[in-house]
Amino acid sequence: MIARPVSRRSLLGSLLGGGAALSVLHPFAARAASGQVHLRLVETTDLHCAVYPFDYYADRTDDTQGLARTAALIDKVRAEAGNMILVDNGDLIQGNPLGDYASGWLPTAKHVHPMFAAMNLLGYEVSTLGNHEFNFGLDFLEAALAGANFPFVNANVVKGQTLAADPTRDQTLITPYRIVEKELIDGAGALNKIKIGFIGFVPPQIVEWDAANLSGKVLTRDIVETAKAFVPRMKEEGADLIVALAHTGIDGGGYSAGMENAALYVAGVPGVDVVMTGHQHHVFPGPDYASVRGADVVAGTLMGKPAVMAGFWGSHMGLIDLMLEQDERGWRIISHTSEARPTFRREKGQPVIPLVQSVLAVLESVAEDHHATLAYVRRPVGETKAPLFSYFALVADDPSVQIVSDSQLWYLKTMLKDGQYRDLPMLSAAAPFKAGGRAGPDYYTDVPAGPIAIRNVADLYLYPNTFRAVAVSGATVREWLERSAGIFKMVEPGKADQPLIDPSFQAFNFDIIDGVTYKIDLGQPSRYDEDGKLVAPDAHRIVNLQFAGKEIDPEARFIVATNNYRAGGGGHFPGVDPSAIVFTGPDTNRDIIVRYIQTKGTIDPSADSNWSFVPMPGTSIVFESGSRGREHLADMKGVKIEEVGPGESGFTRYRIAL
């Protein structure tokens, strides 16, 4: 039985005290003069099924996440303003075990997807699709969206295999845009009809990342090209204000067709007034984008247009306040502010401090599914002889990555044992998924020796990727590792305590390849930048790369186990793209790990130390990790790591003497 739904009015009333919601004064609206309208736009983005403030992997409360917490901020700002529109920017139905559990059944009118059961309470008016909406296939997506009490828009995902000459003539997967007529109260208390257009975009790379679900069914268009085509039509249809719901990040490196993170250039499209952005799990306005030309992190603008990015998992609420004024040309923005308002704060050396409490009605709306998820993830599948942890996965061979590689190799050899590739050497590529970073100092895998449950497997492998195998040369194996080694900063010989990790590099692009041995020379610059572009052709960080005890043959052929994201070109690894795929597995990588553990019964996931750094006498490097990493220093083989002291934002600093 699904928890009894609570109406938008009763939820707001419960927060403000009974009928107070109906008579609340709106101080922001009072700032507008006659003929001026204050409009508040509120965004959530990248919620990834985080409704409860709960970490299903660690099986404990987590004060850094949860729409139930964000809901408290939403209702507070709604109470302050008479004119408010709440929107979402995508990546809703995938991202944690609640989403995995929900993907096991087809949502219906009687059993709405838990993400939408929660969102329906809060009065969302429109949302767009994120790239992770496609992870479970189009049939599941359609069934899930049917449970939302608000519409979705997206203009650059096209049905079928044909693109029209004019993007506005495409048969889009869902409605490309909506123009909503709102009656907004001006400073004199008069009602004014204003037409607000919402248009949605998603990274065109979804057709690569989710090829198994989308191949032959949809195509994608460039985001900026699509915006330039549709915005004039929206203006012709009477839109006074156009808001881009752009599930795409902010990249200031210059526009290129088909780029993944195009929000800055969407803002530059004539006629776009406001950009709600996301995808990168950052915060805007904020220091993450201080160096991006065209992004004003003080004014909160992209190309001069109001913009916001509200973190992820409900960590922030995006808020844009607009003052609109009408003249002979129509309504225009005369002033604005933008902020990403957090639900918690983290002080140095202190635990997370929640700034709001959960809205009970939101929790109740998904309570049954939440408890079913807990039962699902707590189910044991085997045992581990050694602890599984990822505190040092970026600096040394690591047990949490090792078990993924062991599972993938076991599966690959089983599936190809009778095929044409059975005699080729087989390798496995795997990356750490939980490695701190912007997700915070508790964002690490930490499974003690003993029983291992499904939640632990989900913790090891966060994404519902599906298995792929690619055929590559020895030369490509080397370049694959060179691309991965871009996570490290260049180190000066003989200098102490130099920072090691480049924070702009995504940990999930740090692939370790098992089946070969190698060293990484930190004294060399990286051949590739964080986007996979060759920037130092004469540099070679990967040295002593060996297979079976001998220097690898550049011409030799290898089969490498990986996932659909990497094999589809995700991360821009040289020589790794769909043309190299030789086997498409029917199983998710996560299910493969479960089956491997069940088959073995008991696993011993100790890392085999197949890679390390080239020694540099008199040189040391420092990096940040979780404080509980100190409990596993003795478990690290082949490298000596020592604790230095407290780091930033709750992290702990560690040192390696090279």
Short mmCIF file of C-alpha atoms in Angstrom, two decimals, residues 103-505:
data_model
loop_
_atom_site.label_atom_id
_atom_site.label_comp_id
_atom_site.label_asym_id
_atom_site.label_seq_id
_atom_site.Cartn_x
_atom_site.Cartn_y
_atom_site.Cartn_z
CA SER A 103 13.61 -0.39 -11.83
CA GLY A 104 12.62 -3.97 -10.98
CA TRP A 105 8.92 -3.27 -11.52
CA LEU A 106 7.01 -1.22 -14.06
CA PRO A 107 5.45 1.87 -12.48
CA THR A 108 1.65 2.07 -12.72
CA ALA A 109 -1.09 4.49 -11.78
CA LYS A 110 -1.48 2.59 -8.51
CA HIS A 111 2.23 2.35 -7.77
CA VAL A 112 3.91 5.54 -8.93
CA HIS A 113 7.69 5.66 -9.20
CA PRO A 114 8.95 6.79 -5.75
CA MET A 115 10.75 9.81 -7.18
CA PHE A 116 7.53 11.15 -8.63
CA ALA A 117 5.47 10.16 -5.61
CA ALA A 118 7.65 12.60 -3.66
CA MET A 119 7.85 15.30 -6.31
CA ASN A 120 4.09 15.35 -6.87
CA LEU A 121 3.67 16.79 -3.38
CA LEU A 122 5.82 19.81 -4.01
CA GLY A 123 4.07 21.53 -6.90
CA TYR A 124 6.62 21.10 -9.70
CA GLU A 125 5.42 22.73 -12.89
CA VAL A 126 7.86 21.29 -15.44
CA SER A 127 11.01 19.15 -15.72
CA THR A 128 13.42 18.00 -18.36
CA LEU A 129 15.15 14.67 -18.95
CA GLY A 130 18.66 13.95 -17.71
CA ASN A 131 21.03 11.49 -19.34
CA HIS A 132 20.41 8.90 -16.60
CA GLU A 133 16.69 8.85 -17.39
CA PHE A 134 17.57 6.47 -20.23
CA ASN A 135 19.49 3.91 -18.15
CA PHE A 136 16.54 1.53 -17.77
CA GLY A 137 15.16 1.75 -21.31
CA LEU A 138 12.43 3.73 -23.05
CA ASP A 139 9.53 1.53 -21.92
CA PHE A 140 10.44 2.00 -18.26
CA LEU A 141 10.98 5.72 -18.78
CA GLU A 142 7.55 6.13 -20.36
CA ALA A 143 5.87 4.22 -17.53
CA ALA A 144 7.73 6.22 -14.89
CA LEU A 145 6.95 9.62 -16.43
CA ALA A 146 3.27 8.74 -16.55
CA GLY A 147 3.22 9.01 -12.76
CA ALA A 148 4.44 12.60 -12.69
CA ASN A 149 1.79 15.27 -12.14
CA PHE A 150 3.85 17.73 -14.17
CA PRO A 151 5.04 17.75 -17.79
CA PHE A 152 8.49 17.02 -19.19
CA VAL A 153 10.17 18.83 -22.06
CA ASN A 154 13.12 17.92 -24.29
CA ALA A 155 13.95 19.27 -27.72
CA ASN A 156 17.07 17.40 -28.83
CA VAL A 157 16.11 13.70 -28.56
CA VAL A 158 14.46 12.60 -31.80
CA LYS A 159 12.44 9.46 -32.48
CA GLY A 160 13.63 7.09 -35.18
CA GLN A 161 16.73 7.27 -37.35
CA THR A 162 16.06 10.36 -39.44
CA LEU A 163 16.72 14.00 -38.62
CA ALA A 164 14.67 16.64 -40.41
CA ALA A 165 16.38 19.45 -42.29
CA ASP A 166 14.80 21.82 -39.75
CA PRO A 167 15.06 20.72 -36.09
CA THR A 168 11.60 22.12 -35.39
CA ARG A 169 10.19 19.50 -37.77
CA ASP A 170 11.75 16.57 -35.91
CA GLN A 171 9.49 14.03 -34.24
CA THR A 172 10.90 14.52 -30.76
CA LEU A 173 10.71 11.79 -28.14
CA ILE A 174 8.64 14.02 -25.86
CA THR A 175 7.26 17.56 -26.12
CA PRO A 176 10.19 19.86 -26.99
CA TYR A 177 8.87 22.89 -25.11
CA ARG A 178 5.87 24.24 -23.30
CA ILE A 179 4.55 27.78 -23.04
CA VAL A 180 2.65 28.33 -19.84
CA GLU A 181 0.46 31.36 -19.26
CA LYS A 182 0.76 32.51 -15.66
CA GLU A 183 -1.23 35.15 -13.80
CA LEU A 184 1.39 37.00 -11.80
CA ILE A 185 0.72 39.71 -9.23
CA ASP A 186 2.47 43.04 -9.79
CA GLY A 187 3.50 45.59 -7.20
CA ALA A 188 0.07 47.21 -7.23
CA GLY A 189 -1.68 43.91 -6.60
CA ALA A 190 -2.98 43.61 -10.17
CA LEU A 191 -2.91 40.34 -12.09
CA ASN A 192 -0.77 40.24 -15.21
CA LYS A 193 -0.80 37.45 -17.76
CA ILE A 194 2.73 36.45 -18.70
CA LYS A 195 3.66 33.59 -21.03
CA ILE A 196 6.72 31.66 -19.90
CA GLY A 197 8.33 29.13 -22.21
CA PHE A 198 10.31 26.13 -20.96
CA ILE A 199 12.56 24.14 -23.30
CA GLY A 200 14.69 21.13 -22.34
CA PHE A 201 18.03 19.69 -23.45
CA VAL A 202 20.16 16.64 -22.61
CA PRO A 203 23.76 15.74 -23.61
CA PRO A 204 23.66 14.26 -27.12
CA GLN A 205 26.10 11.57 -25.92
CA ILE A 206 23.19 9.55 -24.48
CA VAL A 207 23.06 7.58 -27.74
CA GLU A 208 26.60 6.37 -27.00
CA TRP A 209 26.27 5.97 -23.24
CA ASP A 210 23.01 4.04 -23.49
CA ALA A 211 23.39 2.49 -26.92
CA ALA A 212 21.89 -0.80 -25.70
CA ASN A 213 18.64 1.01 -24.87
CA LEU A 214 18.61 3.65 -27.60
CA SER A 215 20.32 2.27 -30.72
CA GLY A 216 17.90 2.26 -33.64
CA LYS A 217 15.24 4.05 -31.59
CA VAL A 218 16.40 7.65 -31.18
CA LEU A 219 18.93 10.16 -32.43
CA THR A 220 20.16 13.31 -30.73
CA ARG A 221 20.94 16.81 -31.91
CA ASP A 222 23.48 19.36 -30.80
CA ILE A 223 22.09 21.36 -27.89
CA VAL A 224 22.94 24.85 -29.16
CA GLU A 225 21.80 24.10 -32.72
CA THR A 226 18.48 22.90 -31.33
CA ALA A 227 18.05 25.95 -29.12
CA LYS A 228 18.69 28.32 -32.03
CA ALA A 229 15.98 26.56 -34.04
CA PHE A 230 13.27 26.38 -31.38
CA VAL A 231 13.63 29.66 -29.48
CA PRO A 232 12.41 31.88 -32.37
CA ARG A 233 9.36 29.63 -32.74
CA MET A 234 8.63 29.98 -29.03
CA LYS A 235 8.85 33.76 -29.38
CA GLU A 236 6.49 33.64 -32.36
CA GLU A 237 4.03 31.69 -30.21
CA GLY A 238 4.01 34.49 -27.67
CA ALA A 239 6.57 33.50 -25.03
CA ASP A 240 7.42 36.59 -23.00
CA LEU A 241 10.20 34.80 -21.11
CA ILE A 242 12.15 31.70 -22.16
CA VAL A 243 13.76 29.43 -19.59
CA ALA A 244 16.20 26.74 -20.76
CA LEU A 245 16.08 23.59 -18.64
CA ALA A 246 19.53 22.52 -19.75
CA HIS A 247 20.71 19.21 -18.31
CA THR A 248 24.22 20.05 -19.42
CA GLY A 249 27.18 21.50 -17.58
CA ILE A 250 29.30 24.63 -17.97
CA ASP A 251 32.39 24.36 -20.18
CA GLY A 252 34.29 27.51 -21.05
CA GLY A 253 36.74 25.90 -23.46
CA GLY A 254 34.92 27.12 -26.57
CA TYR A 255 31.87 25.85 -28.38
CA SER A 256 32.08 22.68 -30.45
CA ALA A 257 29.23 20.87 -32.17
CA GLY A 258 27.81 18.01 -30.12
CA MET A 259 29.55 19.08 -26.93
CA GLU A 260 28.39 17.52 -23.67
CA ASN A 261 28.48 20.62 -21.45
CA ALA A 262 26.93 23.44 -23.43
CA ALA A 263 25.07 25.55 -20.85
CA LEU A 264 27.31 28.60 -21.36
CA TYR A 265 26.57 28.63 -25.08
CA VAL A 266 22.86 27.98 -24.60
CA ALA A 267 22.84 31.17 -22.53
CA GLY A 268 24.34 32.95 -25.54
CA VAL A 269 21.45 31.99 -27.83
CA PRO A 270 19.35 35.12 -28.59
CA GLY A 271 15.95 34.89 -26.92
CA VAL A 272 17.01 32.64 -24.04
CA ASP A 273 16.41 34.63 -20.86
CA VAL A 274 17.28 32.20 -18.05
CA VAL A 275 19.35 28.99 -17.87
CA MET A 276 18.71 26.30 -15.27
CA THR A 277 21.64 23.92 -15.52
CA GLY A 278 23.05 20.77 -13.93
CA HIS A 279 24.65 17.44 -14.94
CA GLN A 280 28.12 18.23 -13.56
CA HIS A 281 27.08 17.97 -9.89
CA HIS A 282 28.65 21.35 -9.16
CA VAL A 283 27.22 24.55 -7.73
CA PHE A 284 26.66 27.77 -9.67
CA PRO A 285 27.11 30.54 -8.80
CA GLY A 286 30.20 29.40 -6.96
CA PRO A 287 33.99 29.09 -7.14
CA ASP A 288 33.90 25.96 -9.32
CA TYR A 289 33.44 28.22 -12.34
CA ALA A 290 35.46 31.28 -11.33
CA SER A 291 37.89 30.80 -14.23
CA VAL A 292 35.25 30.29 -16.93
CA ARG A 293 35.11 33.23 -19.31
CA GLY A 294 31.50 34.29 -19.72
CA ALA A 295 30.49 33.00 -16.28
CA ASP A 296 30.02 35.63 -13.56
CA VAL A 297 30.10 33.80 -10.23
CA VAL A 298 29.20 36.97 -8.32
CA ALA A 299 26.19 38.04 -10.38
CA GLY A 300 25.22 34.43 -11.11
CA THR A 301 25.09 34.82 -14.88
CA LEU A 302 26.20 32.95 -17.98
CA MET A 303 26.77 35.23 -20.96
CA GLY A 304 24.95 37.86 -18.91
CA LYS A 305 21.85 35.69 -18.42
CA PRO A 306 20.65 34.61 -14.95
CA ALA A 307 21.66 30.99 -14.33
CA VAL A 308 21.89 28.45 -11.53
CA MET A 309 23.18 24.92 -10.87
CA ALA A 310 21.86 23.35 -7.68
CA GLY A 311 24.44 20.71 -6.77
CA PHE A 312 23.15 17.14 -6.66
CA TRP A 313 21.13 14.67 -4.54
CA GLY A 314 19.13 17.57 -3.12
CA SER A 315 22.20 19.17 -1.55
CA HIS A 316 21.10 22.60 -2.76
CA MET A 317 18.06 24.42 -4.04
CA GLY A 318 18.63 26.70 -7.01
CA LEU A 319 16.98 30.11 -6.70
CA ILE A 320 16.68 32.87 -9.28
CA ASP A 321 14.73 36.02 -8.43
CA LEU A 322 13.64 38.11 -11.39
CA MET A 323 12.13 41.57 -11.48
CA LEU A 324 10.12 41.91 -14.67
CA GLU A 325 8.83 45.13 -16.18
CA GLN A 326 6.48 45.67 -19.09
CA ASP A 327 7.08 48.21 -21.84
CA GLU A 328 6.02 48.58 -25.46
CA ARG A 329 8.18 45.57 -26.40
CA GLY A 330 6.67 43.33 -23.77
CA TRP A 331 8.04 41.95 -20.53
CA ARG A 332 11.76 42.16 -19.82
CA ILE A 333 14.11 41.38 -16.93
CA ILE A 334 15.28 44.59 -15.25
CA SER A 335 17.11 42.99 -12.32
CA HIS A 336 17.90 39.54 -10.97
CA THR A 337 19.74 37.57 -8.34
CA SER A 338 20.89 33.94 -8.37
CA GLU A 339 22.01 31.56 -5.65
CA ALA A 340 22.35 27.87 -4.86
CA ARG A 341 21.05 27.57 -1.30
CA PRO A 342 22.48 24.58 0.66
CA THR A 343 20.61 22.22 2.95
CA PHE A 344 23.68 21.71 5.15
CA ARG A 345 27.04 23.20 6.00
CA ARG A 346 30.35 21.57 6.71
CA GLU A 347 32.90 23.28 8.94
CA LYS A 348 36.55 22.27 8.99
CA GLY A 349 37.09 19.40 11.38
CA GLN A 350 33.39 19.28 12.27
CA PRO A 351 30.60 16.89 11.25
CA VAL A 352 27.95 17.91 8.75
CA ILE A 353 25.45 20.36 10.21
CA PRO A 354 21.95 20.16 8.67
CA LEU A 355 20.36 23.55 8.06
CA VAL A 356 16.83 22.18 7.65
CA GLN A 357 14.88 19.13 8.74
CA SER A 358 13.06 16.68 6.48
CA VAL A 359 9.47 17.37 5.48
CA LEU A 360 7.57 14.42 6.94
CA ALA A 361 4.99 14.25 4.17
CA VAL A 362 7.74 13.75 1.57
CA LEU A 363 9.24 10.92 3.60
CA GLU A 364 5.83 9.30 4.04
CA SER A 365 5.14 9.40 0.30
CA VAL A 366 7.93 6.89 -0.38
CA ALA A 367 8.11 5.11 2.99
CA GLU A 368 6.98 1.73 1.67
CA ASP A 369 9.47 1.77 -1.20
CA HIS A 370 12.21 3.00 1.13
CA HIS A 371 11.74 0.09 3.52
CA ALA A 372 11.48 -2.39 0.64
CA THR A 373 14.79 -1.03 -0.65
CA LEU A 374 16.40 -1.53 2.74
CA ALA A 375 15.28 -5.16 2.79
CA TYR A 376 16.60 -5.62 -0.74
CA VAL A 377 20.06 -4.14 -0.14
CA ARG A 378 20.61 -5.88 3.19
CA ARG A 379 20.27 -9.35 1.68
CA PRO A 380 23.62 -11.23 1.93
CA VAL A 381 25.16 -12.81 -1.18
CA GLY A 382 28.47 -14.15 0.20
CA GLU A 383 31.46 -13.33 2.37
CA THR A 384 34.73 -11.47 1.99
CA LYS A 385 37.94 -12.50 3.76
CA ALA A 386 39.42 -9.01 3.55
CA PRO A 387 37.93 -5.54 3.93
CA LEU A 388 36.81 -3.69 0.82
CA PHE A 389 37.63 0.01 0.90
CA SER A 390 38.31 2.79 -1.59
CA TYR A 391 40.08 5.42 0.53
CA PHE A 392 43.29 5.02 -1.46
CA ALA A 393 41.89 3.91 -4.81
CA LEU A 394 43.37 6.95 -6.58
CA VAL A 395 46.91 6.46 -5.30
CA ALA A 396 47.50 2.69 -5.14
CA ASP A 397 46.10 -0.61 -6.34
CA ASP A 398 42.92 -1.05 -4.38
CA PRO A 399 40.67 -3.92 -3.22
CA SER A 400 37.40 -2.19 -4.18
CA VAL A 401 38.56 -1.92 -7.79
CA GLN A 402 40.24 -5.33 -7.68
CA ILE A 403 36.99 -7.18 -6.98
CA VAL A 404 35.33 -5.45 -9.94
CA SER A 405 38.17 -6.47 -12.24
CA ASP A 406 38.20 -10.03 -10.89
CA SER A 407 34.45 -10.32 -11.53
CA GLN A 408 34.68 -8.88 -15.03
CA LEU A 409 37.54 -11.19 -16.02
CA TRP A 410 35.67 -14.22 -14.64
CA TYR A 411 32.61 -13.26 -16.68
CA LEU A 412 34.60 -12.44 -19.83
CA LYS A 413 36.45 -15.75 -19.82
CA THR A 414 33.20 -17.63 -19.21
CA MET A 415 31.34 -15.90 -22.03
CA LEU A 416 34.15 -16.10 -24.61
CA LYS A 417 35.54 -19.54 -23.76
CA ASP A 418 34.16 -21.14 -26.93
CA GLY A 419 34.26 -18.15 -29.29
CA GLN A 420 36.71 -16.77 -31.82
CA TYR A 421 38.46 -14.67 -29.18
CA ARG A 422 39.09 -17.45 -26.68
CA ASP A 423 42.83 -17.61 -27.39
CA LEU A 424 43.49 -13.86 -27.13
CA PRO A 425 44.86 -12.50 -23.83
CA MET A 426 42.11 -10.98 -21.69
CA LEU A 427 42.38 -7.90 -19.48
CA SER A 428 39.94 -5.94 -17.34
CA ALA A 429 39.50 -2.17 -16.94
CA ALA A 430 37.77 -0.78 -13.85
CA ALA A 431 37.66 2.57 -12.09
CA PRO A 432 36.82 3.71 -8.56
CA PHE A 433 33.35 5.22 -8.28
CA LYS A 434 33.37 6.36 -4.66
CA ALA A 435 36.52 8.37 -4.14
CA GLY A 436 35.55 11.43 -2.10
CA GLY A 437 35.85 14.55 -4.23
CA ARG A 438 32.93 16.95 -4.28
CA ALA A 439 30.68 14.26 -2.76
CA GLY A 440 32.52 14.75 0.52
CA PRO A 441 34.83 12.99 2.99
CA ASP A 442 32.41 10.15 3.70
CA TYR A 443 31.99 9.18 0.04
CA TYR A 444 34.08 6.02 0.08
CA THR A 445 33.43 2.30 0.01
CA ASP A 446 34.13 0.70 3.39
CA VAL A 447 33.00 -2.92 3.79
CA PRO A 448 34.47 -4.92 6.69
CA ALA A 449 35.55 -8.53 6.32
CA GLY A 450 32.61 -10.88 6.77
CA PRO A 451 29.17 -11.10 5.14
CA ILE A 452 28.72 -9.07 1.98
CA ALA A 453 25.26 -7.87 0.97
CA ILE A 454 23.73 -6.46 -2.20
CA ARG A 455 24.08 -2.96 -0.77
CA ASN A 456 27.84 -3.55 -0.58
CA VAL A 457 27.93 -4.62 -4.23
CA ALA A 458 25.90 -1.56 -5.21
CA ASP A 459 28.40 0.49 -3.22
CA LEU A 460 31.27 -1.02 -5.21
CA TYR A 461 29.56 -0.37 -8.54
CA LEU A 462 27.23 2.62 -8.41
CA TYR A 463 25.96 2.66 -11.98
CA PRO A 464 23.67 0.24 -13.85
CA ASN A 465 26.23 -0.13 -16.63
CA THR A 466 26.10 -3.16 -18.88
CA PHE A 467 29.05 -5.33 -19.80
CA ARG A 468 31.13 -4.79 -22.93
CA ALA A 469 34.36 -6.28 -24.26
CA VAL A 470 36.59 -4.44 -26.72
CA ALA A 471 39.43 -5.69 -28.91
CA VAL A 472 42.41 -3.33 -28.82
CA SER A 473 46.12 -3.33 -29.56
CA GLY A 474 48.94 -3.17 -27.06
CA ALA A 475 49.50 0.41 -28.19
CA THR A 476 45.90 1.25 -27.29
CA VAL A 477 46.30 -0.36 -23.86
CA ARG A 478 49.21 2.01 -23.28
CA GLU A 479 47.22 5.07 -24.41
CA TRP A 480 44.23 3.94 -22.33
CA LEU A 481 46.47 4.07 -19.27
CA GLU A 482 48.05 7.37 -20.32
CA ARG A 483 44.58 8.90 -20.47
CA SER A 484 43.82 7.54 -16.99
CA ALA A 485 47.09 8.91 -15.59
CA GLY A 486 45.85 12.41 -16.35
CA ILE A 487 44.28 12.42 -12.88
CA PHE A 488 47.73 13.17 -11.42
CA LYS A 489 49.47 16.51 -11.30
CA MET A 490 53.07 16.73 -12.46
CA VAL A 491 55.56 16.34 -9.60
CA GLU A 492 58.92 18.10 -9.23
CA PRO A 493 61.77 15.77 -8.16
CA GLY A 494 63.26 16.45 -4.74
CA LYS A 495 60.37 18.59 -3.48
CA ALA A 496 58.29 17.67 -0.43
CA ASP A 497 54.51 17.41 -0.02
CA GLN A 498 53.36 18.28 -3.51
CA PRO A 499 49.62 17.97 -4.30
CA LEU A 500 48.92 14.82 -6.31
CA ILE A 501 45.31 14.75 -7.52
CA ASP A 502 43.89 17.08 -10.18
CA PRO A 503 40.39 17.89 -8.82
CA SER A 504 39.04 18.61 -12.31
CA PHE A 505 39.58 14.97 -13.32
#
